[in-house]
Amino acid sequence: MKTVIETKNLARVFGAGETRVTALDHVSITVKQGEFTAITGPSGSGKTTLLQLIGGLDEPDSGDVLLSGANIAQMSGAKLSDFRRDHIGFIFQSYNLIPVLSAEENIEYIMLLQGVPEKARKSRVREMLALVGLEGLGDRRPSNLSGGQQQRVAVARAMASKPDIILADEPTANLDSATGIALLEVMRDLNQQMNMTFVFSTHDYKIMDRADRLIHLEDGVVQLDEFRNS
């Protein structure tokens, strides 16, 4: 399988002097297409920082982040923004949906920015709503959807533009156990059926139990990198 993400000696430091904290200490990992990977570790271990660097939401102090061969650590401004839009899907624990847009419009939004023709956009939105189990709810705004339904919209939005990778930061944190499990089963099915690549930052054992790979961080260092269920 092709390599989607490769980090090389990735380092990130916050603060200075007595407040200096090494969030990541020369982390090197490789993620292949189709992986369902969980980055785990205690609070302050560096897992969210790693996910943000992989997604181009933060810049490393040193090292490289290669996404499908392009070094996003060396991109900035509009080039980086456009690259993220076209190649990375994001799922956040707070959903981050646009409240004045319907579920359909939220899913369609990135494709609109990409200049995808309207007919293709509408078709893709219908497909995504069906895949995440939200048929018939596309005209509802986020305030008229449950937390689990909003997160399903976020999953559909992340996948709609067919990105190289989907990065999910604690996607089940604001959901009850049953809703979280249902959402994870949706994402696992999409991973297996469409070979979509998922990387999670998480404390949630429900995600860890379903992951094919666990990358465990402590104090900014990879302590365990384990493939499972293979």
JSON list of C-alpha atoms in Angstrom, two decimals:
[
{"chain": "A", "resi": 1, "resn": "MET", "atom": "CA", "xyz": [0.00, 0.00, 0.00]},
{"chain": "A", "resi": 2, "resn": "LYS", "atom": "CA", "xyz": [1.19, 3.52, -0.71]},
{"chain": "A", "resi": 3, "resn": "THR", "atom": "CA", "xyz": [2.52, 5.74, 2.05]},
{"chain": "A", "resi": 4, "resn": "VAL", "atom": "CA", "xyz": [0.08, 8.52, 2.94]},
{"chain": "A", "resi": 5, "resn": "ILE", "atom": "CA", "xyz": [1.85, 10.16, 5.89]},
{"chain": "A", "resi": 6, "resn": "GLU", "atom": "CA", "xyz": [5.50, 10.11, 6.88]},
{"chain": "A", "resi": 7, "resn": "THR", "atom": "CA", "xyz": [6.97, 12.17, 9.70]},
{"chain": "A", "resi": 8, "resn": "LYS", "atom": "CA", "xyz": [10.74, 12.48, 10.01]},
{"chain": "A", "resi": 9, "resn": "ASN", "atom": "CA", "xyz": [12.33, 13.51, 13.32]},
{"chain": "A", "resi": 10, "resn": "LEU", "atom": "CA", "xyz": [9.38, 15.72, 14.14]},
{"chain": "A", "resi": 11, "resn": "ALA", "atom": "CA", "xyz": [9.98, 18.05, 17.09]},
{"chain": "A", "resi": 12, "resn": "ARG", "atom": "CA", "xyz": [7.79, 20.68, 18.71]},
{"chain": "A", "resi": 13, "resn": "VAL", "atom": "CA", "xyz": [8.62, 22.76, 21.78]},
{"chain": "A", "resi": 14, "resn": "PHE", "atom": "CA", "xyz": [6.38, 25.19, 23.64]},
{"chain": "A", "resi": 15, "resn": "GLY", "atom": "CA", "xyz": [7.54, 27.94, 25.98]},
{"chain": "A", "resi": 16, "resn": "ALA", "atom": "CA", "xyz": [11.09, 28.83, 27.03]},
{"chain": "A", "resi": 17, "resn": "GLY", "atom": "CA", "xyz": [13.30, 28.63, 30.07]},
{"chain": "A", "resi": 18, "resn": "GLU", "atom": "CA", "xyz": [11.57, 27.12, 33.08]},
{"chain": "A", "resi": 19, "resn": "THR", "atom": "CA", "xyz": [8.27, 26.87, 31.18]},
{"chain": "A", "resi": 20, "resn": "ARG", "atom": "CA", "xyz": [9.82, 25.05, 28.21]},
{"chain": "A", "resi": 21, "resn": "VAL", "atom": "CA", "xyz": [7.90, 21.87, 27.33]},
{"chain": "A", "resi": 22, "resn": "THR", "atom": "CA", "xyz": [8.97, 19.39, 24.66]},
{"chain": "A", "resi": 23, "resn": "ALA", "atom": "CA", "xyz": [5.65, 18.27, 23.19]},
{"chain": "A", "resi": 24, "resn": "LEU", "atom": "CA", "xyz": [7.26, 16.05, 20.53]},
{"chain": "A", "resi": 25, "resn": "ASP", "atom": "CA", "xyz": [10.80, 14.74, 20.62]},
{"chain": "A", "resi": 26, "resn": "HIS", "atom": "CA", "xyz": [11.97, 13.65, 17.15]},
{"chain": "A", "resi": 27, "resn": "VAL", "atom": "CA", "xyz": [8.98, 11.49, 16.25]},
{"chain": "A", "resi": 28, "resn": "SER", "atom": "CA", "xyz": [9.19, 9.41, 13.06]},
{"chain": "A", "resi": 29, "resn": "ILE", "atom": "CA", "xyz": [6.19, 7.38, 11.90]},
{"chain": "A", "resi": 30, "resn": "THR", "atom": "CA", "xyz": [4.80, 6.14, 8.59]},
{"chain": "A", "resi": 31, "resn": "VAL", "atom": "CA", "xyz": [1.09, 5.64, 7.84]},
{"chain": "A", "resi": 32, "resn": "LYS", "atom": "CA", "xyz": [-0.03, 3.58, 4.85]},
{"chain": "A", "resi": 33, "resn": "GLN", "atom": "CA", "xyz": [-3.24, 3.93, 2.88]},
{"chain": "A", "resi": 34, "resn": "GLY", "atom": "CA", "xyz": [-6.20, 2.19, 4.49]},
{"chain": "A", "resi": 35, "resn": "GLU", "atom": "CA", "xyz": [-4.88, 2.21, 8.05]},
{"chain": "A", "resi": 36, "resn": "PHE", "atom": "CA", "xyz": [-7.22, 2.71, 11.02]},
{"chain": "A", "resi": 37, "resn": "THR", "atom": "CA", "xyz": [-4.68, 4.04, 13.52]},
{"chain": "A", "resi": 38, "resn": "ALA", "atom": "CA", "xyz": [-5.06, 5.41, 17.04]},
{"chain": "A", "resi": 39, "resn": "ILE", "atom": "CA", "xyz": [-2.49, 7.74, 18.58]},
{"chain": "A", "resi": 40, "resn": "THR", "atom": "CA", "xyz": [-2.79, 7.29, 22.33]},
{"chain": "A", "resi": 41, "resn": "GLY", "atom": "CA", "xyz": [-1.16, 8.48, 25.54]},
{"chain": "A", "resi": 42, "resn": "PRO", "atom": "CA", "xyz": [-1.85, 10.40, 28.73]},
{"chain": "A", "resi": 43, "resn": "SER", "atom": "CA", "xyz": [-2.73, 14.09, 28.75]},
{"chain": "A", "resi": 44, "resn": "GLY", "atom": "CA", "xyz": [0.34, 16.09, 27.73]},
{"chain": "A", "resi": 45, "resn": "SER", "atom": "CA", "xyz": [1.91, 13.15, 25.89]},
{"chain": "A", "resi": 46, "resn": "GLY", "atom": "CA", "xyz": [1.95, 14.98, 22.55]},
{"chain": "A", "resi": 47, "resn": "LYS", "atom": "CA", "xyz": [-0.77, 13.10, 20.68]},
{"chain": "A", "resi": 48, "resn": "THR", "atom": "CA", "xyz": [-2.88, 16.15, 19.78]},
{"chain": "A", "resi": 49, "resn": "THR", "atom": "CA", "xyz": [0.27, 18.08, 18.83]},
{"chain": "A", "resi": 50, "resn": "LEU", "atom": "CA", "xyz": [1.28, 15.23, 16.52]},
{"chain": "A", "resi": 51, "resn": "LEU", "atom": "CA", "xyz": [-2.15, 15.18, 14.89]},
{"chain": "A", "resi": 52, "resn": "GLN", "atom": "CA", "xyz": [-2.06, 18.96, 14.39]},
{"chain": "A", "resi": 53, "resn": "LEU", "atom": "CA", "xyz": [1.38, 18.81, 12.78]},
{"chain": "A", "resi": 54, "resn": "ILE", "atom": "CA", "xyz": [0.28, 15.99, 10.49]},
{"chain": "A", "resi": 55, "resn": "GLY", "atom": "CA", "xyz": [-2.73, 18.09, 9.49]},
{"chain": "A", "resi": 56, "resn": "GLY", "atom": "CA", "xyz": [-0.75, 21.27, 8.91]},
{"chain": "A", "resi": 57, "resn": "LEU", "atom": "CA", "xyz": [-2.59, 23.08, 11.72]},
{"chain": "A", "resi": 58, "resn": "ASP", "atom": "CA", "xyz": [0.71, 23.79, 13.48]},
{"chain": "A", "resi": 59, "resn": "GLU", "atom": "CA", "xyz": [4.33, 24.08, 12.38]},
{"chain": "A", "resi": 60, "resn": "PRO", "atom": "CA", "xyz": [7.15, 21.87, 13.71]},
{"chain": "A", "resi": 61, "resn": "ASP", "atom": "CA", "xyz": [10.31, 23.38, 15.18]},
{"chain": "A", "resi": 62, "resn": "SER", "atom": "CA", "xyz": [12.26, 20.81, 13.21]},
{"chain": "A", "resi": 63, "resn": "GLY", "atom": "CA", "xyz": [11.58, 17.76, 11.08]},
{"chain": "A", "resi": 64, "resn": "ASP", "atom": "CA", "xyz": [9.37, 17.03, 8.09]},
{"chain": "A", "resi": 65, "resn": "VAL", "atom": "CA", "xyz": [5.76, 16.00, 7.47]},
{"chain": "A", "resi": 66, "resn": "LEU", "atom": "CA", "xyz": [5.25, 14.32, 4.11]},
{"chain": "A", "resi": 67, "resn": "LEU", "atom": "CA", "xyz": [1.66, 13.91, 2.98]},
{"chain": "A", "resi": 68, "resn": "SER", "atom": "CA", "xyz": [1.40, 11.86, -0.21]},
{"chain": "A", "resi": 69, "resn": "GLY", "atom": "CA", "xyz": [4.98, 12.93, -0.92]},
{"chain": "A", "resi": 70, "resn": "ALA", "atom": "CA", "xyz": [4.49, 16.69, -0.36]},
{"chain": "A", "resi": 71, "resn": "ASN", "atom": "CA", "xyz": [6.31, 18.29, 2.57]},
{"chain": "A", "resi": 72, "resn": "ILE", "atom": "CA", "xyz": [3.62, 20.31, 4.33]},
{"chain": "A", "resi": 73, "resn": "ALA", "atom": "CA", "xyz": [6.10, 21.43, 7.01]},
{"chain": "A", "resi": 74, "resn": "GLN", "atom": "CA", "xyz": [7.59, 23.69, 4.34]},
{"chain": "A", "resi": 75, "resn": "MET", "atom": "CA", "xyz": [4.25, 25.12, 3.15]},
{"chain": "A", "resi": 76, "resn": "SER", "atom": "CA", "xyz": [2.55, 28.24, 4.45]},
{"chain": "A", "resi": 77, "resn": "GLY", "atom": "CA", "xyz": [-0.27, 30.65, 3.72]},
{"chain": "A", "resi": 78, "resn": "ALA", "atom": "CA", "xyz": [-2.66, 29.98, 0.86]},
{"chain": "A", "resi": 79, "resn": "LYS", "atom": "CA", "xyz": [-0.62, 27.06, -0.47]},
{"chain": "A", "resi": 80, "resn": "LEU", "atom": "CA", "xyz": [-0.91, 25.19, 2.82]},
{"chain": "A", "resi": 81, "resn": "SER", "atom": "CA", "xyz": [-4.59, 26.10, 3.21]},
{"chain": "A", "resi": 82, "resn": "ASP", "atom": "CA", "xyz": [-5.42, 24.83, -0.28]},
{"chain": "A", "resi": 83, "resn": "PHE", "atom": "CA", "xyz": [-3.40, 21.65, 0.27]},
{"chain": "A", "resi": 84, "resn": "ARG", "atom": "CA", "xyz": [-5.23, 20.90, 3.52]},
{"chain": "A", "resi": 85, "resn": "ARG", "atom": "CA", "xyz": [-8.57, 21.52, 1.84]},
{"chain": "A", "resi": 86, "resn": "ASP", "atom": "CA", "xyz": [-7.82, 19.12, -1.00]},
{"chain": "A", "resi": 87, "resn": "HIS", "atom": "CA", "xyz": [-5.97, 16.34, 0.81]},
{"chain": "A", "resi": 88, "resn": "ILE", "atom": "CA", "xyz": [-7.01, 16.19, 4.49]},
{"chain": "A", "resi": 89, "resn": "GLY", "atom": "CA", "xyz": [-10.35, 15.63, 6.19]},
{"chain": "A", "resi": 90, "resn": "PHE", "atom": "CA", "xyz": [-10.76, 16.77, 9.80]},
{"chain": "A", "resi": 91, "resn": "ILE", "atom": "CA", "xyz": [-13.12, 15.54, 12.51]},
{"chain": "A", "resi": 92, "resn": "PHE", "atom": "CA", "xyz": [-13.08, 17.44, 15.82]},
{"chain": "A", "resi": 93, "resn": "GLN", "atom": "CA", "xyz": [-14.67, 16.59, 19.15]},
{"chain": "A", "resi": 94, "resn": "SER", "atom": "CA", "xyz": [-16.68, 19.83, 19.03]},
{"chain": "A", "resi": 95, "resn": "TYR", "atom": "CA", "xyz": [-18.06, 18.96, 15.53]},
{"chain": "A", "resi": 96, "resn": "ASN", "atom": "CA", "xyz": [-17.18, 22.43, 14.10]},
{"chain": "A", "resi": 97, "resn": "LEU", "atom": "CA", "xyz": [-20.22, 22.54, 11.85]},
{"chain": "A", "resi": 98, "resn": "ILE", "atom": "CA", "xyz": [-21.38, 25.86, 10.43]},
{"chain": "A", "resi": 99, "resn": "PRO", "atom": "CA", "xyz": [-24.59, 26.56, 12.40]},
{"chain": "A", "resi": 100, "resn": "VAL", "atom": "CA", "xyz": [-26.42, 28.56, 9.72]},
{"chain": "A", "resi": 101, "resn": "LEU", "atom": "CA", "xyz": [-25.96, 25.81, 7.10]},
{"chain": "A", "resi": 102, "resn": "SER", "atom": "CA", "xyz": [-27.98, 22.62, 6.79]},
{"chain": "A", "resi": 103, "resn": "ALA", "atom": "CA", "xyz": [-26.37, 19.19, 7.07]},
{"chain": "A", "resi": 104, "resn": "GLU", "atom": "CA", "xyz": [-26.27, 18.97, 3.25]},
{"chain": "A", "resi": 105, "resn": "GLU", "atom": "CA", "xyz": [-24.70, 22.42, 2.95]},
{"chain": "A", "resi": 106, "resn": "ASN", "atom": "CA", "xyz": [-22.08, 21.62, 5.61]},
{"chain": "A", "resi": 107, "resn": "ILE", "atom": "CA", "xyz": [-21.08, 18.47, 3.73]},
{"chain": "A", "resi": 108, "resn": "GLU", "atom": "CA", "xyz": [-21.07, 20.31, 0.41]},
{"chain": "A", "resi": 109, "resn": "TYR", "atom": "CA", "xyz": [-19.06, 23.32, 1.61]},
{"chain": "A", "resi": 110, "resn": "ILE", "atom": "CA", "xyz": [-15.51, 22.08, 0.97]},
{"chain": "A", "resi": 111, "resn": "MET", "atom": "CA", "xyz": [-16.45, 20.76, -2.47]},
{"chain": "A", "resi": 112, "resn": "LEU", "atom": "CA", "xyz": [-17.89, 24.20, -3.24]},
{"chain": "A", "resi": 113, "resn": "LEU", "atom": "CA", "xyz": [-14.53, 25.75, -2.33]},
{"chain": "A", "resi": 114, "resn": "GLN", "atom": "CA", "xyz": [-12.82, 23.20, -4.56]},
{"chain": "A", "resi": 115, "resn": "GLY", "atom": "CA", "xyz": [-14.95, 24.21, -7.53]},
{"chain": "A", "resi": 116, "resn": "VAL", "atom": "CA", "xyz": [-16.65, 20.83, -7.92]},
{"chain": "A", "resi": 117, "resn": "PRO", "atom": "CA", "xyz": [-19.63, 21.16, -10.34]},
{"chain": "A", "resi": 118, "resn": "GLU", "atom": "CA", "xyz": [-23.04, 21.39, -8.66]},
{"chain": "A", "resi": 119, "resn": "LYS", "atom": "CA", "xyz": [-24.41, 18.12, -10.03]},
{"chain": "A", "resi": 120, "resn": "ALA", "atom": "CA", "xyz": [-21.38, 16.19, -8.78]},
{"chain": "A", "resi": 121, "resn": "ARG", "atom": "CA", "xyz": [-21.57, 17.96, -5.39]},
{"chain": "A", "resi": 122, "resn": "LYS", "atom": "CA", "xyz": [-25.23, 17.12, -4.88]},
{"chain": "A", "resi": 123, "resn": "SER", "atom": "CA", "xyz": [-24.68, 13.49, -5.87]},
{"chain": "A", "resi": 124, "resn": "ARG", "atom": "CA", "xyz": [-21.73, 13.16, -3.49]},
{"chain": "A", "resi": 125, "resn": "VAL", "atom": "CA", "xyz": [-23.72, 14.73, -0.62]},
{"chain": "A", "resi": 126, "resn": "ARG", "atom": "CA", "xyz": [-26.57, 12.23, -1.11]},
{"chain": "A", "resi": 127, "resn": "GLU", "atom": "CA", "xyz": [-24.06, 9.40, -1.16]},
{"chain": "A", "resi": 128, "resn": "MET", "atom": "CA", "xyz": [-22.38, 10.61, 2.03]},
{"chain": "A", "resi": 129, "resn": "LEU", "atom": "CA", "xyz": [-25.67, 11.09, 3.90]},
{"chain": "A", "resi": 130, "resn": "ALA", "atom": "CA", "xyz": [-26.64, 7.52, 3.04]},
{"chain": "A", "resi": 131, "resn": "LEU", "atom": "CA", "xyz": [-23.25, 6.14, 4.08]},
{"chain": "A", "resi": 132, "resn": "VAL", "atom": "CA", "xyz": [-23.43, 7.74, 7.54]},
{"chain": "A", "resi": 133, "resn": "GLY", "atom": "CA", "xyz": [-27.09, 6.86, 8.07]},
{"chain": "A", "resi": 134, "resn": "LEU", "atom": "CA", "xyz": [-28.59, 10.35, 7.78]},
{"chain": "A", "resi": 135, "resn": "GLU", "atom": "CA", "xyz": [-30.89, 9.95, 4.79]},
{"chain": "A", "resi": 136, "resn": "GLY", "atom": "CA", "xyz": [-33.84, 12.32, 5.07]},
{"chain": "A", "resi": 137, "resn": "LEU", "atom": "CA", "xyz": [-32.08, 14.64, 7.52]},
{"chain": "A", "resi": 138, "resn": "GLY", "atom": "CA", "xyz": [-30.03, 16.69, 5.06]},
{"chain": "A", "resi": 139, "resn": "ASP", "atom": "CA", "xyz": [-32.17, 19.80, 5.37]},
{"chain": "A", "resi": 140, "resn": "ARG", "atom": "CA", "xyz": [-31.73, 20.07, 9.15]},
{"chain": "A", "resi": 141, "resn": "ARG", "atom": "CA", "xyz": [-29.39, 22.59, 10.72]},
{"chain": "A", "resi": 142, "resn": "PRO", "atom": "CA", "xyz": [-26.95, 21.42, 13.42]},
{"chain": "A", "resi": 143, "resn": "SER", "atom": "CA", "xyz": [-29.17, 22.78, 16.22]},
{"chain": "A", "resi": 144, "resn": "ASN", "atom": "CA", "xyz": [-31.89, 20.36, 15.10]},
{"chain": "A", "resi": 145, "resn": "LEU", "atom": "CA", "xyz": [-29.62, 17.32, 15.19]},
{"chain": "A", "resi": 146, "resn": "SER", "atom": "CA", "xyz": [-28.42, 15.27, 18.14]},
{"chain": "A", "resi": 147, "resn": "GLY", "atom": "CA", "xyz": [-24.74, 15.23, 19.06]},
{"chain": "A", "resi": 148, "resn": "GLY", "atom": "CA", "xyz": [-24.27, 11.87, 17.39]},
{"chain": "A", "resi": 149, "resn": "GLN", "atom": "CA", "xyz": [-26.00, 13.07, 14.23]},
{"chain": "A", "resi": 150, "resn": "GLN", "atom": "CA", "xyz": [-23.86, 16.21, 14.15]},
{"chain": "A", "resi": 151, "resn": "GLN", "atom": "CA", "xyz": [-20.70, 14.13, 14.41]},
{"chain": "A", "resi": 152, "resn": "ARG", "atom": "CA", "xyz": [-21.96, 11.92, 11.56]},
{"chain": "A", "resi": 153, "resn": "VAL", "atom": "CA", "xyz": [-22.35, 15.08, 9.47]},
{"chain": "A", "resi": 154, "resn": "ALA", "atom": "CA", "xyz": [-18.76, 15.95, 10.41]},
{"chain": "A", "resi": 155, "resn": "VAL", "atom": "CA", "xyz": [-17.61, 12.49, 9.26]},
{"chain": "A", "resi": 156, "resn": "ALA", "atom": "CA", "xyz": [-19.51, 12.89, 5.98]},
{"chain": "A", "resi": 157, "resn": "ARG", "atom": "CA", "xyz": [-18.03, 16.35, 5.47]},
{"chain": "A", "resi": 158, "resn": "ALA", "atom": "CA", "xyz": [-14.52, 15.05, 6.12]},
{"chain": "A", "resi": 159, "resn": "MET", "atom": "CA", "xyz": [-14.96, 12.31, 3.53]},
{"chain": "A", "resi": 160, "resn": "ALA", "atom": "CA", "xyz": [-16.92, 14.21, 0.89]},
{"chain": "A", "resi": 161, "resn": "SER", "atom": "CA", "xyz": [-13.88, 15.59, -0.93]},
{"chain": "A", "resi": 162, "resn": "LYS", "atom": "CA", "xyz": [-12.19, 12.17, -0.97]},
{"chain": "A", "resi": 163, "resn": "PRO", "atom": "CA", "xyz": [-9.10, 13.25, 1.00]},
{"chain": "A", "resi": 164, "resn": "ASP", "atom": "CA", "xyz": [-5.90, 11.25, 1.30]},
{"chain": "A", "resi": 165, "resn": "ILE", "atom": "CA", "xyz": [-6.36, 10.97, 5.06]},
{"chain": "A", "resi": 166, "resn": "ILE", "atom": "CA", "xyz": [-8.94, 11.74, 7.74]},
{"chain": "A", "resi": 167, "resn": "LEU", "atom": "CA", "xyz": [-7.63, 13.06, 11.06]},
{"chain": "A", "resi": 168, "resn": "ALA", "atom": "CA", "xyz": [-9.96, 12.73, 14.05]},
{"chain": "A", "resi": 169, "resn": "ASP", "atom": "CA", "xyz": [-9.19, 14.46, 17.35]},
{"chain": "A", "resi": 170, "resn": "GLU", "atom": "CA", "xyz": [-11.15, 12.79, 20.18]},
{"chain": "A", "resi": 171, "resn": "PRO", "atom": "CA", "xyz": [-14.23, 12.38, 17.91]},
{"chain": "A", "resi": 172, "resn": "THR", "atom": "CA", "xyz": [-16.25, 10.48, 20.54]},
{"chain": "A", "resi": 173, "resn": "ALA", "atom": "CA", "xyz": [-15.41, 12.70, 23.53]},
{"chain": "A", "resi": 174, "resn": "ASN", "atom": "CA", "xyz": [-18.77, 14.50, 23.61]},
{"chain": "A", "resi": 175, "resn": "LEU", "atom": "CA", "xyz": [-20.90, 11.44, 22.86]},
{"chain": "A", "resi": 176, "resn": "ASP", "atom": "CA", "xyz": [-22.46, 8.87, 25.15]},
{"chain": "A", "resi": 177, "resn": "SER", "atom": "CA", "xyz": [-21.09, 5.34, 24.95]},
{"chain": "A", "resi": 178, "resn": "ALA", "atom": "CA", "xyz": [-23.76, 3.86, 22.67]},
{"chain": "A", "resi": 179, "resn": "THR", "atom": "CA", "xyz": [-23.66, 6.81, 20.26]},
{"chain": "A", "resi": 180, "resn": "GLY", "atom": "CA", "xyz": [-19.86, 6.72, 20.21]},
{"chain": "A", "resi": 181, "resn": "ILE", "atom": "CA", "xyz": [-19.84, 3.01, 19.36]},
{"chain": "A", "resi": 182, "resn": "ALA", "atom": "CA", "xyz": [-22.36, 3.54, 16.56]},
{"chain": "A", "resi": 183, "resn": "LEU", "atom": "CA", "xyz": [-20.26, 6.35, 15.09]},
{"chain": "A", "resi": 184, "resn": "LEU", "atom": "CA", "xyz": [-17.10, 4.27, 15.29]},
{"chain": "A", "resi": 185, "resn": "GLU", "atom": "CA", "xyz": [-18.80, 1.41, 13.47]},
{"chain": "A", "resi": 186, "resn": "VAL", "atom": "CA", "xyz": [-19.74, 3.84, 10.70]},
{"chain": "A", "resi": 187, "resn": "MET", "atom": "CA", "xyz": [-16.13, 5.02, 10.39]},
{"chain": "A", "resi": 188, "resn": "ARG", "atom": "CA", "xyz": [-14.78, 1.47, 10.54]},
{"chain": "A", "resi": 189, "resn": "ASP", "atom": "CA", "xyz": [-17.17, 0.39, 7.77]},
{"chain": "A", "resi": 190, "resn": "LEU", "atom": "CA", "xyz": [-16.11, 3.36, 5.62]},
{"chain": "A", "resi": 191, "resn": "ASN", "atom": "CA", "xyz": [-12.47, 2.49, 6.26]},
{"chain": "A", "resi": 192, "resn": "GLN", "atom": "CA", "xyz": [-12.98, -1.12, 5.20]},
{"chain": "A", "resi": 193, "resn": "GLN", "atom": "CA", "xyz": [-15.35, -0.54, 2.30]},
{"chain": "A", "resi": 194, "resn": "MET", "atom": "CA", "xyz": [-13.63, 2.49, 0.76]},
{"chain": "A", "resi": 195, "resn": "ASN", "atom": "CA", "xyz": [-10.05, 2.01, 2.00]},
{"chain": "A", "resi": 196, "resn": "MET", "atom": "CA", "xyz": [-10.16, 5.44, 3.64]},
{"chain": "A", "resi": 197, "resn": "THR", "atom": "CA", "xyz": [-7.20, 6.20, 5.94]},
{"chain": "A", "resi": 198, "resn": "PHE", "atom": "CA", "xyz": [-8.12, 7.26, 9.49]},
{"chain": "A", "resi": 199, "resn": "VAL", "atom": "CA", "xyz": [-5.77, 8.51, 12.21]},
{"chain": "A", "resi": 200, "resn": "PHE", "atom": "CA", "xyz": [-7.25, 9.25, 15.63]},
{"chain": "A", "resi": 201, "resn": "SER", "atom": "CA", "xyz": [-5.90, 11.12, 18.65]},
{"chain": "A", "resi": 202, "resn": "THR", "atom": "CA", "xyz": [-7.75, 9.59, 21.57]},
{"chain": "A", "resi": 203, "resn": "HIS", "atom": "CA", "xyz": [-8.14, 8.48, 25.18]},
{"chain": "A", "resi": 204, "resn": "ASP", "atom": "CA", "xyz": [-11.15, 6.35, 24.22]},
{"chain": "A", "resi": 205, "resn": "TYR", "atom": "CA", "xyz": [-10.75, 2.60, 24.65]},
{"chain": "A", "resi": 206, "resn": "LYS", "atom": "CA", "xyz": [-13.60, 2.04, 22.21]},
{"chain": "A", "resi": 207, "resn": "ILE", "atom": "CA", "xyz": [-11.42, 3.52, 19.46]},
{"chain": "A", "resi": 208, "resn": "MET", "atom": "CA", "xyz": [-8.31, 1.67, 20.64]},
{"chain": "A", "resi": 209, "resn": "ASP", "atom": "CA", "xyz": [-10.19, -1.65, 20.60]},
{"chain": "A", "resi": 210, "resn": "ARG", "atom": "CA", "xyz": [-11.16, -1.12, 16.96]},
{"chain": "A", "resi": 211, "resn": "ALA", "atom": "CA", "xyz": [-7.84, 0.26, 15.72]},
{"chain": "A", "resi": 212, "resn": "ASP", "atom": "CA", "xyz": [-5.54, -1.82, 13.53]},
{"chain": "A", "resi": 213, "resn": "ARG", "atom": "CA", "xyz": [-2.56, 0.05, 14.95]},
{"chain": "A", "resi": 214, "resn": "LEU", "atom": "CA", "xyz": [-1.75, 1.79, 18.22]},
{"chain": "A", "resi": 215, "resn": "ILE", "atom": "CA", "xyz": [0.92, 4.47, 18.47]},
{"chain": "A", "resi": 216, "resn": "HIS", "atom": "CA", "xyz": [1.45, 5.25, 22.16]},
{"chain": "A", "resi": 217, "resn": "LEU", "atom": "CA", "xyz": [3.18, 8.49, 23.11]},
{"chain": "A", "resi": 218, "resn": "GLU", "atom": "CA", "xyz": [4.63, 9.52, 26.46]},
{"chain": "A", "resi": 219, "resn": "ASP", "atom": "CA", "xyz": [6.49, 12.78, 27.02]},
{"chain": "A", "resi": 220, "resn": "GLY", "atom": "CA", "xyz": [6.62, 13.40, 23.28]},
{"chain": "A", "resi": 221, "resn": "VAL", "atom": "CA", "xyz": [8.29, 10.08, 22.47]},
{"chain": "A", "resi": 222, "resn": "VAL", "atom": "CA", "xyz": [6.82, 6.99, 20.75]},
{"chain": "A", "resi": 223, "resn": "GLN", "atom": "CA", "xyz": [6.87, 4.28, 23.43]},
{"chain": "A", "resi": 224, "resn": "LEU", "atom": "CA", "xyz": [4.87, 1.68, 21.49]},
{"chain": "A", "resi": 225, "resn": "ASP", "atom": "CA", "xyz": [3.97, 1.23, 17.82]},
{"chain": "A", "resi": 226, "resn": "GLU", "atom": "CA", "xyz": [1.89, -1.90, 17.50]},
{"chain": "A", "resi": 227, "resn": "PHE", "atom": "CA", "xyz": [-0.05, -3.40, 14.59]},
{"chain": "A", "resi": 228, "resn": "ARG", "atom": "CA", "xyz": [-3.04, -5.51, 15.54]},
{"chain": "A", "resi": 229, "resn": "ASN", "atom": "CA", "xyz": [-5.74, -7.69, 13.95]},
{"chain": "A", "resi": 230, "resn": "SER", "atom": "CA", "xyz": [-3.56, -8.36, 10.93]}
]
